[in-house]
Backbone as numpy.savetxt, mean C-alpha at the origin, in Angstrom:
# Nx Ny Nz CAx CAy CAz Cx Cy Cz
-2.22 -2.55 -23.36 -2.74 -2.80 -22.01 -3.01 -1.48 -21.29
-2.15 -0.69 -21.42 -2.07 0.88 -21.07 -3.36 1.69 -21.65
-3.80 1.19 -22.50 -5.30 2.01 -22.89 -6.30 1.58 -22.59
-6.44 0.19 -22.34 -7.32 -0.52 -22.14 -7.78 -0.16 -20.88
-6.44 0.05 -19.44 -6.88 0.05 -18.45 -7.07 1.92 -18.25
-6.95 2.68 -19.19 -6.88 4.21 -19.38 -8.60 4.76 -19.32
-8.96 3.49 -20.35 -10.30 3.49 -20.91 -10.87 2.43 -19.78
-10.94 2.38 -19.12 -11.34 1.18 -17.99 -11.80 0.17 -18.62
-10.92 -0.86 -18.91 -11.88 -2.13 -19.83 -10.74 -2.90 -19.24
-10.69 -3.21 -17.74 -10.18 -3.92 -17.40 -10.09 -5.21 -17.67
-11.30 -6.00 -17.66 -10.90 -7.89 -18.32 -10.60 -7.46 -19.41
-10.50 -6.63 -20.16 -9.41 -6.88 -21.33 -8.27 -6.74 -21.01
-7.62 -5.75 -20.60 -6.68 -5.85 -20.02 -5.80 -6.75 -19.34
-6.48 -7.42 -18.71 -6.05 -8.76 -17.79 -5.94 -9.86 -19.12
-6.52 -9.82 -19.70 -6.26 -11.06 -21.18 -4.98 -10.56 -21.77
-4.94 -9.44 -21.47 -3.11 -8.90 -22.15 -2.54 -9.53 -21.54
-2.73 -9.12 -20.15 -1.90 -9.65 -19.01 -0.95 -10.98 -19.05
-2.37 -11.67 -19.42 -2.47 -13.52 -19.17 -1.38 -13.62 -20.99
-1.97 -12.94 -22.08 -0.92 -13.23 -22.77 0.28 -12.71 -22.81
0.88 -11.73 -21.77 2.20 -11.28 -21.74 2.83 -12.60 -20.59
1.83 -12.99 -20.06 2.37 -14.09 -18.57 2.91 -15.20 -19.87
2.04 -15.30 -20.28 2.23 -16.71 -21.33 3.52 -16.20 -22.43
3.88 -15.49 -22.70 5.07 -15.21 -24.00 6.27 -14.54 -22.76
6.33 -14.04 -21.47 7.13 -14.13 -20.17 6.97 -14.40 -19.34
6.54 -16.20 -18.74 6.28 -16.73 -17.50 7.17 -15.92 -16.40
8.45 -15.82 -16.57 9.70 -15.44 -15.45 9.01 -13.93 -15.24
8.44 -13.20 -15.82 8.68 -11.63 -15.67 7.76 -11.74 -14.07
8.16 -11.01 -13.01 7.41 -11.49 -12.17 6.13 -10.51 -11.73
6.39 -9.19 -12.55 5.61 -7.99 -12.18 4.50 -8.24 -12.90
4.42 -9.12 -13.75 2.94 -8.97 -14.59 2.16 -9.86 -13.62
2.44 -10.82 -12.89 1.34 -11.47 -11.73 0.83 -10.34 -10.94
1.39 -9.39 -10.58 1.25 -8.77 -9.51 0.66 -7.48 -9.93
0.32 -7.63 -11.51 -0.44 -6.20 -12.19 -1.60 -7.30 -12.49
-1.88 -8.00 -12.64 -3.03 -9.46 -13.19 -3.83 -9.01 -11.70
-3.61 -9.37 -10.67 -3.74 -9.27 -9.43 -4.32 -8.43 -8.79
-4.28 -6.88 -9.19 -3.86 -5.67 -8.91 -5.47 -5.06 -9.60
-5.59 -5.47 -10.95 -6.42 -5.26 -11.94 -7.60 -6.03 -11.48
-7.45 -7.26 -10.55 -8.49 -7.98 -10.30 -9.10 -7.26 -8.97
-8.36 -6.82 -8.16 -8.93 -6.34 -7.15 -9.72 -5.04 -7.64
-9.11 -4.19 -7.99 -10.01 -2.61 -8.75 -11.14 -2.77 -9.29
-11.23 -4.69 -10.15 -12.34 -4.47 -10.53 -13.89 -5.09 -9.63
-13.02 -5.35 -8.45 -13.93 -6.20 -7.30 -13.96 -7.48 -7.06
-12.74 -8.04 -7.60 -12.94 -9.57 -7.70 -11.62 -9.80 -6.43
-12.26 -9.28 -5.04 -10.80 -9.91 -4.34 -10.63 -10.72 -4.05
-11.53 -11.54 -4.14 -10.85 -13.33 -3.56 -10.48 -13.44 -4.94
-10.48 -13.43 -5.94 -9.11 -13.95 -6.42 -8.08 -13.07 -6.74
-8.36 -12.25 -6.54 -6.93 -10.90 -6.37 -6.21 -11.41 -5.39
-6.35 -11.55 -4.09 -6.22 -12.26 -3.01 -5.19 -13.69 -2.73
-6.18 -14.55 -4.07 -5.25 -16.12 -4.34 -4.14 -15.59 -4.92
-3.70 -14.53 -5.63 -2.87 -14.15 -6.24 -2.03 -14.10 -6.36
-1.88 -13.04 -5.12 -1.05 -12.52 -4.51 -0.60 -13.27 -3.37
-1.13 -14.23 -2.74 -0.94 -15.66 -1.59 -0.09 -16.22 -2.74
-0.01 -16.24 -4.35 0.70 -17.44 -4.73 1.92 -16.39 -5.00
2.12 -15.47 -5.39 2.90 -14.91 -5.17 3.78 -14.53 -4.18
3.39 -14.74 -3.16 4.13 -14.66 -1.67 4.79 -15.58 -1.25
4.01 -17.18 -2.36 4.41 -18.47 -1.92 5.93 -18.26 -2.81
6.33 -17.89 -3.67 7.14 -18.30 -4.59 8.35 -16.56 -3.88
7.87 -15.65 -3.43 8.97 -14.70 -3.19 8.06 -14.17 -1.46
8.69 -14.79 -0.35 8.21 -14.25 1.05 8.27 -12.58 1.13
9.42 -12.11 0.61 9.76 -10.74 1.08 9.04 -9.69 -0.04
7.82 -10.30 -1.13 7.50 -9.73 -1.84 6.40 -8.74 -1.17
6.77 -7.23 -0.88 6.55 -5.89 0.11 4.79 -5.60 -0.99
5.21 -5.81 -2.19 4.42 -5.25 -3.29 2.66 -6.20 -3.02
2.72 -7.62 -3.09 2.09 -8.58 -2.70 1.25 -8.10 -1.41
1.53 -8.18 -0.40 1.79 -7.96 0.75 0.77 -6.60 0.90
1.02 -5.19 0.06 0.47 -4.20 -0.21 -1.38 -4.42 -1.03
-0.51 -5.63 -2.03 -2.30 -5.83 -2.41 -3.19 -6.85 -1.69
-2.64 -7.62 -0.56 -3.36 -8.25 0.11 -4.38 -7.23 0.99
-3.85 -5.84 1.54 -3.66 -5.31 2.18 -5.17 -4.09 1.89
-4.76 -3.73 0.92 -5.52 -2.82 -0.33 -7.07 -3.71 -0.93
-7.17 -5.76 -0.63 -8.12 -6.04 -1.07 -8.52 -6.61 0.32
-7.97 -6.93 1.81 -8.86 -7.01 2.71 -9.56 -5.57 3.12
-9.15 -4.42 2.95 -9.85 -3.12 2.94 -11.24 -3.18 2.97
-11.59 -4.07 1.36 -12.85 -3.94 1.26 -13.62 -4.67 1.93
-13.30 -5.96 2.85 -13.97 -6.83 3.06 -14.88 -6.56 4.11
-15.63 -6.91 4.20 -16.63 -6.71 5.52 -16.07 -7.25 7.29
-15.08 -7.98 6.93 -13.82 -8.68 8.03 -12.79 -8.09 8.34
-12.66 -7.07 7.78 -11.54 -5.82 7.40 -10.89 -6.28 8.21
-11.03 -6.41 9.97 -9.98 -6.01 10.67 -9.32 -7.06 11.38
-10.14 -8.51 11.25 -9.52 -9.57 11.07 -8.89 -9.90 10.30
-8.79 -9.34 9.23 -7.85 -10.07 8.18 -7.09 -9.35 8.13
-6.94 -7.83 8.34 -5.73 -7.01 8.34 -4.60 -7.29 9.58
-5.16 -8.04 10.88 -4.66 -8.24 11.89 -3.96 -9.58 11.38
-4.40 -10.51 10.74 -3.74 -11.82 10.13 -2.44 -11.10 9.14
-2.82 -10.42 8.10 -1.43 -9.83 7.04 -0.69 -9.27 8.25
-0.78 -8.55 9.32 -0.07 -7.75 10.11 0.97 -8.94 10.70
0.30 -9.85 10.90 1.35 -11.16 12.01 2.07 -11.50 10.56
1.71 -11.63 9.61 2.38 -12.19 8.35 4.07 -10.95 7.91
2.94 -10.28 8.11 4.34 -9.02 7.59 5.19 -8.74 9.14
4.88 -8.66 10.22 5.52 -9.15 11.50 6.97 -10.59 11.03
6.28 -11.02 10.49 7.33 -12.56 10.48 8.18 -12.52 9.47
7.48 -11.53 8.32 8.41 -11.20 7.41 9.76 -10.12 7.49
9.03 -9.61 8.30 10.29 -7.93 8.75 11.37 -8.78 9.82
10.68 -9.96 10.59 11.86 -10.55 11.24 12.94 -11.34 10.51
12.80 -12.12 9.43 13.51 -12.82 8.22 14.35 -11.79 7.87
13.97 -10.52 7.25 14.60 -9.30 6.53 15.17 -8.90 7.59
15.20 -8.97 9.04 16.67 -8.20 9.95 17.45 -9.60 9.89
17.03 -10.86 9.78 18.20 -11.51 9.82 18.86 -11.74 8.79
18.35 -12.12 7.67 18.89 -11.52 6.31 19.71 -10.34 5.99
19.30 -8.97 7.01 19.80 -7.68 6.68 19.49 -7.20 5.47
18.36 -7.30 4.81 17.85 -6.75 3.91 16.73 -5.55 4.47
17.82 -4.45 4.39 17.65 -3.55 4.81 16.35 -2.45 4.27
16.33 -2.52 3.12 15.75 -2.02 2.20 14.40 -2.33 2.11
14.05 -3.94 2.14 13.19 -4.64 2.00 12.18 -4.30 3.42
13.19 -4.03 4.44 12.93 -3.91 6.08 11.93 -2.33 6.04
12.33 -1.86 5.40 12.03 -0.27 5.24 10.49 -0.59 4.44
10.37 -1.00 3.73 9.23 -0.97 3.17 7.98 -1.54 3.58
8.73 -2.85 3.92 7.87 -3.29 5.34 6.96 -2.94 6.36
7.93 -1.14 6.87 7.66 -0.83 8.32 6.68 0.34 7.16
7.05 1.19 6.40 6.05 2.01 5.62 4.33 0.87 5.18
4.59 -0.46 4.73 3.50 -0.86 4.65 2.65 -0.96 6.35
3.37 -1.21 7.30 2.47 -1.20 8.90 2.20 -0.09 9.03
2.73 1.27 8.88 1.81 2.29 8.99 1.08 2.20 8.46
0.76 2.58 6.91 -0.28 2.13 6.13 -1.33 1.37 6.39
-1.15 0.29 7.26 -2.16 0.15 7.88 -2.95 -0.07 8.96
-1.48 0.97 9.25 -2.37 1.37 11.09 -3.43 2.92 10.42
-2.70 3.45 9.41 -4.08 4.70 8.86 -5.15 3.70 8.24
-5.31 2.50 7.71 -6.24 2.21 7.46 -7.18 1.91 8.85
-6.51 1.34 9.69 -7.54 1.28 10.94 -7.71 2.27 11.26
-7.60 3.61 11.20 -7.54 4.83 11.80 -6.70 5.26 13.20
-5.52 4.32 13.06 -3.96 4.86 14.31 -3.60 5.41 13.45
-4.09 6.87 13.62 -2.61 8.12 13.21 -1.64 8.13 13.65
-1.89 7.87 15.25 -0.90 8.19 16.35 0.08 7.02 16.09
-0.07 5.76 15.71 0.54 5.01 15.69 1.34 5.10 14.45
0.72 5.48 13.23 1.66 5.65 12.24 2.82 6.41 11.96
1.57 7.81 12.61 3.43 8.99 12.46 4.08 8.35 13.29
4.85 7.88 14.47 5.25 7.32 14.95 6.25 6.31 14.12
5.65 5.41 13.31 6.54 4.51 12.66 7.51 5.63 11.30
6.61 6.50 11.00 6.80 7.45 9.92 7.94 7.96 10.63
7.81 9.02 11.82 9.12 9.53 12.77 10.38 8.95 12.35
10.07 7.61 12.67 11.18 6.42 12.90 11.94 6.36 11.39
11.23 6.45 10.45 11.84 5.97 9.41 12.34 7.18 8.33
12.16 8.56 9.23 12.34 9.48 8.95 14.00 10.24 9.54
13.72 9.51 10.52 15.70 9.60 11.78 16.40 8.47 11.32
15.54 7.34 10.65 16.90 6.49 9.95 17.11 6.83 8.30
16.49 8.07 8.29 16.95 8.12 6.76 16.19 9.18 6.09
16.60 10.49 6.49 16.26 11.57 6.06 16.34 12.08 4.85
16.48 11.37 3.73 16.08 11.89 2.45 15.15 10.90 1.84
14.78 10.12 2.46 13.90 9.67 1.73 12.24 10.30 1.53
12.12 10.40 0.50 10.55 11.28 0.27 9.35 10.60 0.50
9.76 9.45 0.86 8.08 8.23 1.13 7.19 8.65 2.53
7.99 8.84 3.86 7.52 9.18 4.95 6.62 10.32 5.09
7.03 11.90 4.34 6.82 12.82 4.37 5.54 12.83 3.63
5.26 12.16 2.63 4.13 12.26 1.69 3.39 11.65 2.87
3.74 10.34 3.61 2.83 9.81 4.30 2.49 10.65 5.45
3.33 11.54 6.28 3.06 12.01 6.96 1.91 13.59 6.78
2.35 13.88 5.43 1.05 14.69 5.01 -0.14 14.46 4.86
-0.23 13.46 4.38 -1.59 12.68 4.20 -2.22 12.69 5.44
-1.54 12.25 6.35 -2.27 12.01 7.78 -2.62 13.27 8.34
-1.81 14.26 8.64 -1.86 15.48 9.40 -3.39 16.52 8.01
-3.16 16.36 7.07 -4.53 16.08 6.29 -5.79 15.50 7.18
-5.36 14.33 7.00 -6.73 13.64 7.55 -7.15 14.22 8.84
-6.41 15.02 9.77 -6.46 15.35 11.44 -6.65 16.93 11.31
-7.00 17.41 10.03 -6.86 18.97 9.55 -6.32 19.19 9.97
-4.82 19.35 10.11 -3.73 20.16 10.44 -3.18 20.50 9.40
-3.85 21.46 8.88 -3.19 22.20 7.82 -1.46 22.46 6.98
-1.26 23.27 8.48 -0.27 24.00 8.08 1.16 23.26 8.49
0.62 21.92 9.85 1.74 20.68 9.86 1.55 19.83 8.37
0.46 19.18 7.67 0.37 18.90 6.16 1.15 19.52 5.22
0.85 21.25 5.11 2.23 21.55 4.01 3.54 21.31 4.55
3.93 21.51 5.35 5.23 21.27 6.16 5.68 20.23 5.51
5.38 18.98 5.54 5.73 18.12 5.35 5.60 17.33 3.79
4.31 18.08 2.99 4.41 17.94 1.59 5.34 18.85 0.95
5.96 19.93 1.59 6.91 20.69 1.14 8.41 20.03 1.17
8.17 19.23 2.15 9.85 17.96 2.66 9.46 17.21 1.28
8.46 16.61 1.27 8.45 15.73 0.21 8.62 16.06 -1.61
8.43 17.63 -1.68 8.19 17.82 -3.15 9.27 18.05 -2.77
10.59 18.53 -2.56 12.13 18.79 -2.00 12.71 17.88 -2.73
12.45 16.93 -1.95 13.10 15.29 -1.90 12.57 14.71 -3.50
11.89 14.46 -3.68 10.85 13.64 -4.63 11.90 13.71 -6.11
12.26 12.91 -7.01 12.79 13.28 -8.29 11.66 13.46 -9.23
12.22 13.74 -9.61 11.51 15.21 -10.95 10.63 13.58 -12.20
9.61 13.47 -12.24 9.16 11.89 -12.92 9.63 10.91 -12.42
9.69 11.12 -11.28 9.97 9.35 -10.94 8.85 8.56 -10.69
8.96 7.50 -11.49 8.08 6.61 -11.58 7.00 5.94 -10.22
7.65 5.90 -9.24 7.66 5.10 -7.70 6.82 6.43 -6.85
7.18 8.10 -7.44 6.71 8.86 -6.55 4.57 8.90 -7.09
4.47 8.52 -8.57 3.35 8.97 -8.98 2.60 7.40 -8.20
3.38 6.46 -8.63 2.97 5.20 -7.68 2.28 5.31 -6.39
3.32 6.14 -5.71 2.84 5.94 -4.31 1.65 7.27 -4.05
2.23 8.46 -4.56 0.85 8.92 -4.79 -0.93 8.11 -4.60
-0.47 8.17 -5.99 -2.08 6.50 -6.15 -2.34 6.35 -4.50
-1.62 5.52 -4.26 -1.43 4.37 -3.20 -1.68 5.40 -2.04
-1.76 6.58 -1.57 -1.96 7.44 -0.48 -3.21 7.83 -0.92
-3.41 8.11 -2.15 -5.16 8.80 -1.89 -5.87 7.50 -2.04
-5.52 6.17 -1.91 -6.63 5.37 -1.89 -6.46 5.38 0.04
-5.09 5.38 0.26 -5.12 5.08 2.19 -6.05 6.28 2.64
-5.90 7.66 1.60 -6.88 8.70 2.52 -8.12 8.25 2.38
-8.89 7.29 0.90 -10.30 7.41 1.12 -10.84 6.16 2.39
-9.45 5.41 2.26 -10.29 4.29 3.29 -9.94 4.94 4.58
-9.38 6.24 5.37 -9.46 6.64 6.35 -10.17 7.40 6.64
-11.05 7.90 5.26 -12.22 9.01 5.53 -13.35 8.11 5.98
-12.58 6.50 5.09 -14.19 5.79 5.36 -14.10 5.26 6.87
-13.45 5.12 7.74 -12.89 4.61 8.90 -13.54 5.84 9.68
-12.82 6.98 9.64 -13.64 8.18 10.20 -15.25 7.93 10.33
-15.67 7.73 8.83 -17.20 7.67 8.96 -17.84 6.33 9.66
-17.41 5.43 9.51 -17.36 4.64 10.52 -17.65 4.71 12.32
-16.44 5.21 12.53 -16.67 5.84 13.43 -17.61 6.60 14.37
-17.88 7.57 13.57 -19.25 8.66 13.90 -20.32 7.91 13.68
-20.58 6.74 12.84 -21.74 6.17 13.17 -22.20 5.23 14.31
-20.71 4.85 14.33 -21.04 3.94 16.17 -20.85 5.09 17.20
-20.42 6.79 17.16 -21.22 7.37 18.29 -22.24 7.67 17.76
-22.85 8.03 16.88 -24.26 8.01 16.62 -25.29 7.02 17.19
-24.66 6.08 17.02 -25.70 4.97 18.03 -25.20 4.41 19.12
């Protein structure tokens, strides 16, 4: 499956998928790579159903939630439908404080920044970034995010600052850091595309 999607031959890939689903119904990460594979290749309404059935069967699934997130991006409705996942993940972060799933809570508030930079609130993100940076100063997720942004606002020399916190922090191959990587240079291209956006409604 790993070469297939190396070599971009994604519907093949996804037929792995469907036969790893079928020889481990329970495994729950292969829905959410089936899913994942469908959106990259442009098919988000059903990337979309996907991950909705996935949400149906685990609410606090953060990962889900991320690719709903990642396939209204593209839509031409962008910001209606990102405002709908936002009340969704709103209702979910309230379950997870009463639960006290703390962890789950955290990832949560990193996915609402995420896509307050997809609408283009910097201001609003570092902000949540700040926050999740005074409840828990070693974690390396904020700092990457907060580089990215101060990037996007050319602030140079606040950007290394803070990719320097993060290569600190970060373990040496960890799996989750090359992950989220990915997952930040796709938030920078849809904030370059938001930027450009932008300049075309002062343009006219």
């Amino acid at each position: 499956m790993e070469l297939k999607v190396r070599s971009q031959k994604l519907p093949e890939a996804i037929e792995i998928v469907d036969r790893l689903i079928a020889l481990e119904p329970e495994e729950r990460d292969l829905p959410l790579l089936k899913a994942h594979f469908q959106n990259y290749m442009g098919d988000a309404e059903t990337a979309k159903q996907g991950f909705q059935e996935i949400l149906e069967r685990d609410p606090f699934c953060v990962e889900a939630y991320h690719g709903l997130v990642m396939a209204a991006s593209q839509s031409e409705s962008s910001h209606e439908e990102l405002d709908g996942i936002l009340k969704r993940v709103e209702g979910a972060m309230e379950m997870c404080k009463k639960a006290k799933k703390k962890e789950d809570l955290r990832d949560f508030k990193l996915l609402v920044a995420q896509i307050r930079v997809i609408e283009g609130k910097y201001e609003e993100a570092l902000k949540i970034y700040d926050e999740l940076v005074k409840e828990e100063p070693r974690d390396f997720r904020p700092y990457l995010c907060q580089g990215i942004i101060y990037t996007l606002l050319r602030k140079k020399d606040e950007a290394e600052k803070h990719f320097q916190k993060y290569r600190r922090l970060v373990p040496k191959g960890h799996p989750y850091a090359r992950y989220f990587e990915e997952n930040m240079m796709a938030m920078k291209i849809f904030g370059q595309m938001e930027e450009s956006k932008r300049r075309g409604s002062f343009k006219s």
